[in-house]
GROMACS .gro file of C-alpha atoms in nm:
model
  356
    1UNK     CA    1   2.325  -1.064   0.452
    2UNK     CA    2   2.251  -1.146   0.051
    3UNK     CA    3   1.953  -0.956  -0.085
    4UNK     CA    4   1.785  -0.984  -0.425
    5UNK     CA    5   1.559  -0.704  -0.466
    6UNK     CA    6   1.250  -0.804  -0.725
    7UNK     CA    7   1.210  -0.461  -0.804
    8UNK     CA    8   1.367  -0.209  -0.593
    9UNK     CA    9   1.361   0.144  -0.778
   10UNK     CA   10   1.070   0.285  -0.633
   11UNK     CA   11   0.827   0.295  -0.280
   12UNK     CA   12   0.826  -0.054  -0.123
   13UNK     CA   13   1.043  -0.186  -0.307
   14UNK     CA   14   1.308   0.119  -0.286
   15UNK     CA   15   1.235   0.143   0.065
   16UNK     CA   16   1.308  -0.187   0.073
   17UNK     CA   17   1.644  -0.159  -0.042
   18UNK     CA   18   1.733   0.093   0.149
   19UNK     CA   19   1.670  -0.040   0.434
   20UNK     CA   20   1.883  -0.321   0.301
   21UNK     CA   21   2.176  -0.118   0.180
   22UNK     CA   22   2.145   0.064   0.541
   23UNK     CA   23   2.255  -0.271   0.751
   24UNK     CA   24   2.516  -0.318   0.472
   25UNK     CA   25   2.357  -0.615   0.359
   26UNK     CA   26   2.480  -0.688  -0.048
   27UNK     CA   27   2.175  -0.584  -0.238
   28UNK     CA   28   2.086  -0.737  -0.621
   29UNK     CA   29   1.851  -0.558  -0.764
   30UNK     CA   30   1.664  -0.685  -1.099
   31UNK     CA   31   1.449  -0.444  -1.315
   32UNK     CA   32   1.360  -0.328  -1.597
   33UNK     CA   33   1.566  -0.009  -1.607
   34UNK     CA   34   1.281   0.257  -1.593
   35UNK     CA   35   1.384   0.391  -1.312
   36UNK     CA   36   1.762   0.438  -1.128
   37UNK     CA   37   1.846   0.183  -0.823
   38UNK     CA   38   1.946   0.349  -0.521
   39UNK     CA   39   2.339   0.363  -0.550
   40UNK     CA   40   2.561   0.099  -0.458
   41UNK     CA   41   2.399  -0.156  -0.553
   42UNK     CA   42   2.457  -0.445  -0.799
   43UNK     CA   43   2.187  -0.413  -1.090
   44UNK     CA   44   2.022  -0.668  -1.328
   45UNK     CA   45   1.797  -0.582  -1.642
   46UNK     CA   46   1.555  -0.795  -1.778
   47UNK     CA   47   1.160  -0.760  -1.773
   48UNK     CA   48   0.948  -1.029  -1.569
   49UNK     CA   49   0.632  -1.002  -1.806
   50UNK     CA   50   0.804  -1.177  -2.058
   51UNK     CA   51   0.858  -1.534  -2.002
   52UNK     CA   52   1.171  -1.668  -1.900
   53UNK     CA   53   1.332  -1.477  -2.175
   54UNK     CA   54   1.267  -1.200  -1.954
   55UNK     CA   55   1.431  -1.344  -1.688
   56UNK     CA   56   1.766  -1.422  -1.843
   57UNK     CA   57   2.032  -1.189  -1.683
   58UNK     CA   58   1.841  -1.320  -1.350
   59UNK     CA   59   1.893  -1.673  -1.473
   60UNK     CA   60   2.236  -1.644  -1.556
   61UNK     CA   61   2.374  -1.480  -1.298
   62UNK     CA   62   2.593  -1.670  -1.065
   63UNK     CA   63   2.590  -1.683  -0.701
   64UNK     CA   64   2.244  -1.703  -0.484
   65UNK     CA   65   2.084  -1.518  -0.183
   66UNK     CA   66   1.988  -1.576   0.146
   67UNK     CA   67   1.627  -1.371   0.078
   68UNK     CA   68   1.424  -1.237  -0.200
   69UNK     CA   69   1.178  -0.940  -0.143
   70UNK     CA   70   0.870  -0.922  -0.418
   71UNK     CA   71   0.674  -0.670  -0.488
   72UNK     CA   72   0.495  -0.815  -0.781
   73UNK     CA   73   0.083  -0.673  -0.841
   74UNK     CA   74   0.045  -0.755  -1.180
   75UNK     CA   75  -0.055  -1.120  -1.396
   76UNK     CA   76   0.085  -1.400  -1.122
   77UNK     CA   77   0.294  -1.590  -1.405
   78UNK     CA   78   0.558  -1.329  -1.340
   79UNK     CA   79   0.549  -1.457  -0.935
   80UNK     CA   80   0.600  -1.823  -1.029
   81UNK     CA   81   0.866  -1.776  -1.282
   82UNK     CA   82   1.069  -1.607  -1.066
   83UNK     CA   83   1.011  -1.807  -0.826
   84UNK     CA   84   1.048  -2.124  -0.920
   85UNK     CA   85   1.399  -1.985  -1.070
   86UNK     CA   86   1.502  -1.919  -0.746
   87UNK     CA   87   1.371  -2.230  -0.558
   88UNK     CA   88   1.734  -2.370  -0.552
   89UNK     CA   89   1.904  -2.037  -0.524
   90UNK     CA   90   1.782  -1.852  -0.256
   91UNK     CA   91   1.710  -1.952   0.119
   92UNK     CA   92   1.381  -1.736   0.176
   93UNK     CA   93   1.125  -1.603   0.008
   94UNK     CA   94   0.894  -1.287   0.085
   95UNK     CA   95   0.604  -1.142  -0.104
   96UNK     CA   96   0.445  -0.821  -0.105
   97UNK     CA   97   0.023  -0.863  -0.112
   98UNK     CA   98  -0.210  -0.745   0.014
   99UNK     CA   99  -0.556  -0.787   0.295
  100UNK     CA  100  -0.728  -0.758  -0.074
  101UNK     CA  101  -0.681  -1.151  -0.136
  102UNK     CA  102  -0.947  -1.214   0.124
  103UNK     CA  103  -1.303  -1.272   0.039
  104UNK     CA  104  -1.487  -0.963   0.014
  105UNK     CA  105  -1.652  -0.828   0.272
  106UNK     CA  106  -1.391  -0.872   0.509
  107UNK     CA  107  -1.559  -0.856   0.907
  108UNK     CA  108  -1.348  -0.647   1.139
  109UNK     CA  109  -1.085  -0.784   1.357
  110UNK     CA  110  -1.034  -1.110   1.088
  111UNK     CA  111  -0.703  -1.244   1.093
  112UNK     CA  112  -0.497  -1.435   0.874
  113UNK     CA  113  -0.694  -1.755   0.928
  114UNK     CA  114  -1.051  -1.510   0.739
  115UNK     CA  115  -1.151  -1.724   0.424
  116UNK     CA  116  -0.941  -1.614   0.050
  117UNK     CA  117  -1.060  -1.472  -0.265
  118UNK     CA  118  -1.206  -1.758  -0.488
  119UNK     CA  119  -1.049  -1.786  -0.869
  120UNK     CA  120  -0.689  -1.693  -0.804
  121UNK     CA  121  -0.426  -1.924  -0.961
  122UNK     CA  122  -0.025  -1.903  -0.990
  123UNK     CA  123  -0.117  -1.975  -1.341
  124UNK     CA  124  -0.350  -1.706  -1.424
  125UNK     CA  125  -0.148  -1.479  -1.733
  126UNK     CA  126  -0.400  -1.276  -1.861
  127UNK     CA  127  -0.436  -1.398  -2.171
  128UNK     CA  128  -0.826  -1.429  -2.097
  129UNK     CA  129  -0.816  -1.048  -1.975
  130UNK     CA  130  -0.684  -0.811  -1.710
  131UNK     CA  131  -0.676  -0.994  -1.389
  132UNK     CA  132  -0.860  -0.858  -1.061
  133UNK     CA  133  -0.620  -0.673  -0.797
  134UNK     CA  134  -0.697  -1.006  -0.529
  135UNK     CA  135  -0.716  -1.248  -0.791
  136UNK     CA  136  -0.329  -1.142  -0.885
  137UNK     CA  137  -0.243  -1.123  -0.558
  138UNK     CA  138  -0.370  -1.439  -0.420
  139UNK     CA  139  -0.192  -1.633  -0.712
  140UNK     CA  140   0.118  -1.433  -0.652
  141UNK     CA  141   0.116  -1.543  -0.258
  142UNK     CA  142  -0.006  -1.942  -0.428
  143UNK     CA  143   0.314  -1.910  -0.653
  144UNK     CA  144   0.586  -1.796  -0.347
  145UNK     CA  145   0.457  -2.103  -0.158
  146UNK     CA  146   0.432  -2.363  -0.470
  147UNK     CA  147   0.814  -2.290  -0.495
  148UNK     CA  148   0.879  -2.215  -0.138
  149UNK     CA  149   0.685  -2.364   0.125
  150UNK     CA  150   0.766  -2.314   0.477
  151UNK     CA  151   1.077  -2.051   0.315
  152UNK     CA  152   0.762  -1.841   0.211
  153UNK     CA  153   0.669  -1.542   0.349
  154UNK     CA  154   0.343  -1.332   0.258
  155UNK     CA  155   0.304  -0.973   0.374
  156UNK     CA  156  -0.106  -0.874   0.335
  157UNK     CA  157  -0.041  -0.510   0.377
  158UNK     CA  158  -0.325  -0.292   0.374
  159UNK     CA  159  -0.244   0.104   0.293
  160UNK     CA  160   0.029   0.179   0.231
  161UNK     CA  161   0.181   0.538   0.252
  162UNK     CA  162   0.495   0.698   0.286
  163UNK     CA  163   0.742   0.884   0.110
  164UNK     CA  164   0.855   0.815  -0.216
  165UNK     CA  165   0.400   0.690  -0.267
  166UNK     CA  166   0.359   0.665  -0.634
  167UNK     CA  167   0.009   0.582  -0.557
  168UNK     CA  168  -0.068   0.961  -0.453
  169UNK     CA  169  -0.280   0.922  -0.190
  170UNK     CA  170  -0.086   1.119   0.050
  171UNK     CA  171   0.045   1.321  -0.172
  172UNK     CA  172  -0.239   1.430  -0.298
  173UNK     CA  173  -0.409   1.554   0.076
  174UNK     CA  174  -0.062   1.760   0.105
  175UNK     CA  175  -0.027   1.879  -0.276
  176UNK     CA  176  -0.417   2.036  -0.183
  177UNK     CA  177  -0.332   2.139   0.190
  178UNK     CA  178  -0.044   2.381   0.074
  179UNK     CA  179  -0.262   2.570  -0.198
  180UNK     CA  180  -0.444   2.696   0.124
  181UNK     CA  181  -0.819   2.834   0.120
  182UNK     CA  182  -1.135   2.593   0.210
  183UNK     CA  183  -1.059   2.243   0.174
  184UNK     CA  184  -1.365   1.919   0.198
  185UNK     CA  185  -1.237   1.692   0.458
  186UNK     CA  186  -1.401   1.364   0.504
  187UNK     CA  187  -1.577   1.363   0.835
  188UNK     CA  188  -1.605   1.251   1.123
  189UNK     CA  189  -1.284   1.379   1.200
  190UNK     CA  190  -1.254   1.077   1.407
  191UNK     CA  191  -1.289   0.821   1.154
  192UNK     CA  192  -0.987   0.602   1.256
  193UNK     CA  193  -0.756   0.489   1.001
  194UNK     CA  194  -0.517   0.153   0.970
  195UNK     CA  195  -0.203   0.123   0.697
  196UNK     CA  196   0.163   0.116   0.723
  197UNK     CA  197   0.476   0.316   0.616
  198UNK     CA  198   0.661   0.150   0.411
  199UNK     CA  199   0.997   0.193   0.571
  200UNK     CA  200   0.848   0.059   0.904
  201UNK     CA  201   0.761  -0.270   0.625
  202UNK     CA  202   1.061  -0.252   0.520
  203UNK     CA  203   1.269  -0.293   0.841
  204UNK     CA  204   1.044  -0.551   0.940
  205UNK     CA  205   1.022  -0.763   0.632
  206UNK     CA  206   1.419  -0.792   0.637
  207UNK     CA  207   1.368  -0.867   1.030
  208UNK     CA  208   1.109  -1.158   0.958
  209UNK     CA  209   1.360  -1.295   0.696
  210UNK     CA  210   1.620  -1.299   0.943
  211UNK     CA  211   1.398  -1.456   1.207
  212UNK     CA  212   1.272  -1.669   0.947
  213UNK     CA  213   0.920  -1.620   0.971
  214UNK     CA  214   0.688  -1.755   0.672
  215UNK     CA  215   0.290  -1.782   0.615
  216UNK     CA  216   0.089  -1.482   0.584
  217UNK     CA  217   0.135  -1.166   0.841
  218UNK     CA  218  -0.168  -0.923   0.830
  219UNK     CA  219   0.120  -0.599   0.833
  220UNK     CA  220  -0.093  -0.302   0.906
  221UNK     CA  221  -0.098  -0.090   1.212
  222UNK     CA  222  -0.351  -0.129   1.434
  223UNK     CA  223  -0.645   0.006   1.334
  224UNK     CA  224  -0.693   0.374   1.512
  225UNK     CA  225  -0.309   0.428   1.479
  226UNK     CA  226  -0.487   0.777   1.370
  227UNK     CA  227  -0.773   0.925   1.275
  228UNK     CA  228  -0.840   1.112   0.955
  229UNK     CA  229  -0.840   1.489   1.126
  230UNK     CA  230  -0.536   1.370   1.282
  231UNK     CA  231  -0.364   1.359   0.938
  232UNK     CA  232  -0.517   1.618   0.743
  233UNK     CA  233  -0.420   1.840   1.050
  234UNK     CA  234  -0.062   1.707   1.032
  235UNK     CA  235  -0.084   1.798   0.701
  236UNK     CA  236  -0.166   2.166   0.751
  237UNK     CA  237   0.145   2.158   0.982
  238UNK     CA  238   0.370   2.045   0.790
  239UNK     CA  239   0.306   2.244   0.499
  240UNK     CA  240   0.254   2.585   0.667
  241UNK     CA  241  -0.006   2.677   0.454
  242UNK     CA  242  -0.380   2.866   0.569
  243UNK     CA  243  -0.597   2.543   0.506
  244UNK     CA  244  -0.944   2.544   0.660
  245UNK     CA  245  -1.043   2.183   0.693
  246UNK     CA  246  -1.417   2.201   0.660
  247UNK     CA  247  -1.518   1.833   0.797
  248UNK     CA  248  -1.806   1.708   0.571
  249UNK     CA  249  -2.078   1.476   0.604
  250UNK     CA  250  -2.068   1.114   0.464
  251UNK     CA  251  -2.389   1.150   0.321
  252UNK     CA  252  -2.339   1.482   0.173
  253UNK     CA  253  -2.008   1.394  -0.029
  254UNK     CA  254  -2.198   1.047  -0.144
  255UNK     CA  255  -2.424   1.234  -0.256
  256UNK     CA  256  -2.233   1.470  -0.451
  257UNK     CA  257  -2.081   1.215  -0.671
  258UNK     CA  258  -1.736   1.212  -0.427
  259UNK     CA  259  -1.603   0.867  -0.511
  260UNK     CA  260  -1.454   0.717  -0.187
  261UNK     CA  261  -1.077   0.588  -0.227
  262UNK     CA  262  -1.047   0.708  -0.506
  263UNK     CA  263  -1.199   1.051  -0.538
  264UNK     CA  264  -1.133   1.136  -0.169
  265UNK     CA  265  -0.784   0.926  -0.162
  266UNK     CA  266  -0.781   0.713   0.184
  267UNK     CA  267  -1.124   0.763   0.303
  268UNK     CA  268  -1.404   0.555   0.292
  269UNK     CA  269  -1.740   0.558   0.437
  270UNK     CA  270  -1.772   0.366   0.761
  271UNK     CA  271  -1.947   0.043   0.635
  272UNK     CA  272  -1.804  -0.307   0.505
  273UNK     CA  273  -1.507  -0.167   0.329
  274UNK     CA  274  -1.428   0.053   0.566
  275UNK     CA  275  -1.417  -0.262   0.836
  276UNK     CA  276  -1.228  -0.460   0.547
  277UNK     CA  277  -0.927  -0.208   0.492
  278UNK     CA  278  -0.935  -0.023   0.841
  279UNK     CA  279  -1.022  -0.279   1.082
  280UNK     CA  280  -0.830  -0.565   1.013
  281UNK     CA  281  -0.631  -0.821   1.207
  282UNK     CA  282  -0.316  -0.684   1.379
  283UNK     CA  283  -0.185  -0.914   1.654
  284UNK     CA  284   0.045  -1.147   1.442
  285UNK     CA  285   0.250  -0.865   1.306
  286UNK     CA  286   0.279  -0.667   1.648
  287UNK     CA  287   0.363  -0.988   1.813
  288UNK     CA  288   0.688  -1.024   1.536
  289UNK     CA  289   0.808  -0.690   1.560
  290UNK     CA  290   0.611  -0.483   1.340
  291UNK     CA  291   0.590  -0.180   1.510
  292UNK     CA  292   0.464   0.182   1.286
  293UNK     CA  293   0.587   0.530   1.362
  294UNK     CA  294   0.340   0.791   1.444
  295UNK     CA  295   0.158   0.966   1.151
  296UNK     CA  296   0.289   1.312   1.216
  297UNK     CA  297   0.630   1.169   1.139
  298UNK     CA  298   0.525   0.960   0.834
  299UNK     CA  299   0.351   1.296   0.663
  300UNK     CA  300   0.645   1.522   0.793
  301UNK     CA  301   0.891   1.253   0.598
  302UNK     CA  302   0.656   1.267   0.264
  303UNK     CA  303   0.607   1.604   0.288
  304UNK     CA  304   1.015   1.673   0.297
  305UNK     CA  305   1.044   1.372   0.010
  306UNK     CA  306   0.784   1.598  -0.219
  307UNK     CA  307   0.938   1.904  -0.207
  308UNK     CA  308   1.261   1.749  -0.246
  309UNK     CA  309   1.077   1.655  -0.537
  310UNK     CA  310   0.945   1.963  -0.659
  311UNK     CA  311   0.588   1.911  -0.521
  312UNK     CA  312   0.508   1.661  -0.812
  313UNK     CA  313   0.526   1.243  -0.667
  314UNK     CA  314   0.587   0.934  -0.963
  315UNK     CA  315   0.274   0.811  -1.016
  316UNK     CA  316   0.233   0.456  -1.163
  317UNK     CA  317   0.110   0.398  -1.500
  318UNK     CA  318  -0.169   0.103  -1.362
  319UNK     CA  319  -0.313   0.320  -1.148
  320UNK     CA  320  -0.563   0.581  -1.190
  321UNK     CA  321  -0.490   0.942  -1.068
  322UNK     CA  322  -0.708   1.048  -0.712
  323UNK     CA  323  -0.786   1.326  -0.614
  324UNK     CA  324  -1.111   1.519  -0.569
  325UNK     CA  325  -1.208   1.711  -0.871
  326UNK     CA  326  -1.196   2.089  -0.850
  327UNK     CA  327  -1.510   2.148  -0.996
  328UNK     CA  328  -1.701   1.890  -0.741
  329UNK     CA  329  -1.461   2.030  -0.436
  330UNK     CA  330  -1.624   2.412  -0.552
  331UNK     CA  331  -1.970   2.302  -0.550
  332UNK     CA  332  -1.959   2.136  -0.203
  333UNK     CA  333  -1.789   2.446  -0.054
  334UNK     CA  334  -2.106   2.655  -0.259
  335UNK     CA  335  -2.337   2.422   0.030
  336UNK     CA  336  -2.110   2.468   0.349
  337UNK     CA  337  -2.172   2.117   0.448
  338UNK     CA  338  -2.055   2.055   0.808
  339UNK     CA  339  -2.059   1.743   0.995
  340UNK     CA  340  -2.022   1.844   1.328
  341UNK     CA  341  -2.350   1.777   1.473
  342UNK     CA  342  -2.494   1.509   1.251
  343UNK     CA  343  -2.487   1.119   1.355
  344UNK     CA  344  -2.231   0.922   1.241
  345UNK     CA  345  -2.216   0.702   0.886
  346UNK     CA  346  -2.244   0.379   1.109
  347UNK     CA  347  -2.525   0.461   1.279
  348UNK     CA  348  -2.746   0.603   0.958
  349UNK     CA  349  -2.638   0.327   0.739
  350UNK     CA  350  -2.639   0.023   1.009
  351UNK     CA  351  -2.631  -0.279   0.792
  352UNK     CA  352  -2.633  -0.126   0.464
  353UNK     CA  353  -2.312  -0.225   0.231
  354UNK     CA  354  -2.137  -0.119  -0.054
  355UNK     CA  355  -1.939   0.244  -0.088
  356UNK     CA  356  -2.180   0.409  -0.330
   0.00000   0.00000   0.00000
């Protein structure tokens, strides 16, 4: 197979590139040149934000491809221009989208036929202001569909973690727990999580292209693939630290000003956004072969990768830093909060919406 990877040097794109190389595929990486691609690939350099001028190297390349994989999350016109250019030169176009394309809040169990965010367009270029993430991803989907039709696959991922993560969520937890001592942990520890390891997503994308799959798939694990307790316990084990997880009631965290998802990475209180991100429909992708490795393996491999890098994870410049402010953590620790016998957040906030 001949793969064209648009990007291919960080996180999901790199996982796809490395998975294809392991299969002895011929891989071409088209990127801006900010990071070194994996060895063994053909490299084309350009900038997709520059319109047709930024695609000169791609347009002038002799040859075609069986598969294109695109992880773009910026303005939809970048996907539009690339997909149009490649429509007659590639057999299949896989766009890594997001479950954020569903109208929010999305109810638990929502499948690929659920209502989508309004107002998205493949022609949205950001000149009138920043394009919200949900509209950007849906616009990218529309661009892929316009150019490739039933040769386009839309992989609607949710939370993505694993080695190479450049958002900082799991790396922050590993780094914080590695420092040891008492650690504020978002309770209850039985809160279920839904996500996908970037490597499992990458393998599935390649398999799906070979099988000729098209249309939308929620590429996530089953709800409850792991819990926040299992995930953080695994962090304690692999780091070998003396960290003591202090399980803290959601009400206490919110009252203290902890921001779900960013201030406390991965965590959401059990409300509508929790259902949206951690209880999505998953059966279509599972039936099509998506398999998710155990959380303990993802955690261990991410820690090993982080250690290889000297303990510092890369971070995308277009995403805010994540993690709990140390002063706020000290304040919470001084309160000696606990969620050991408190009712679940869902029980005490039934019918309420929002995250703060």
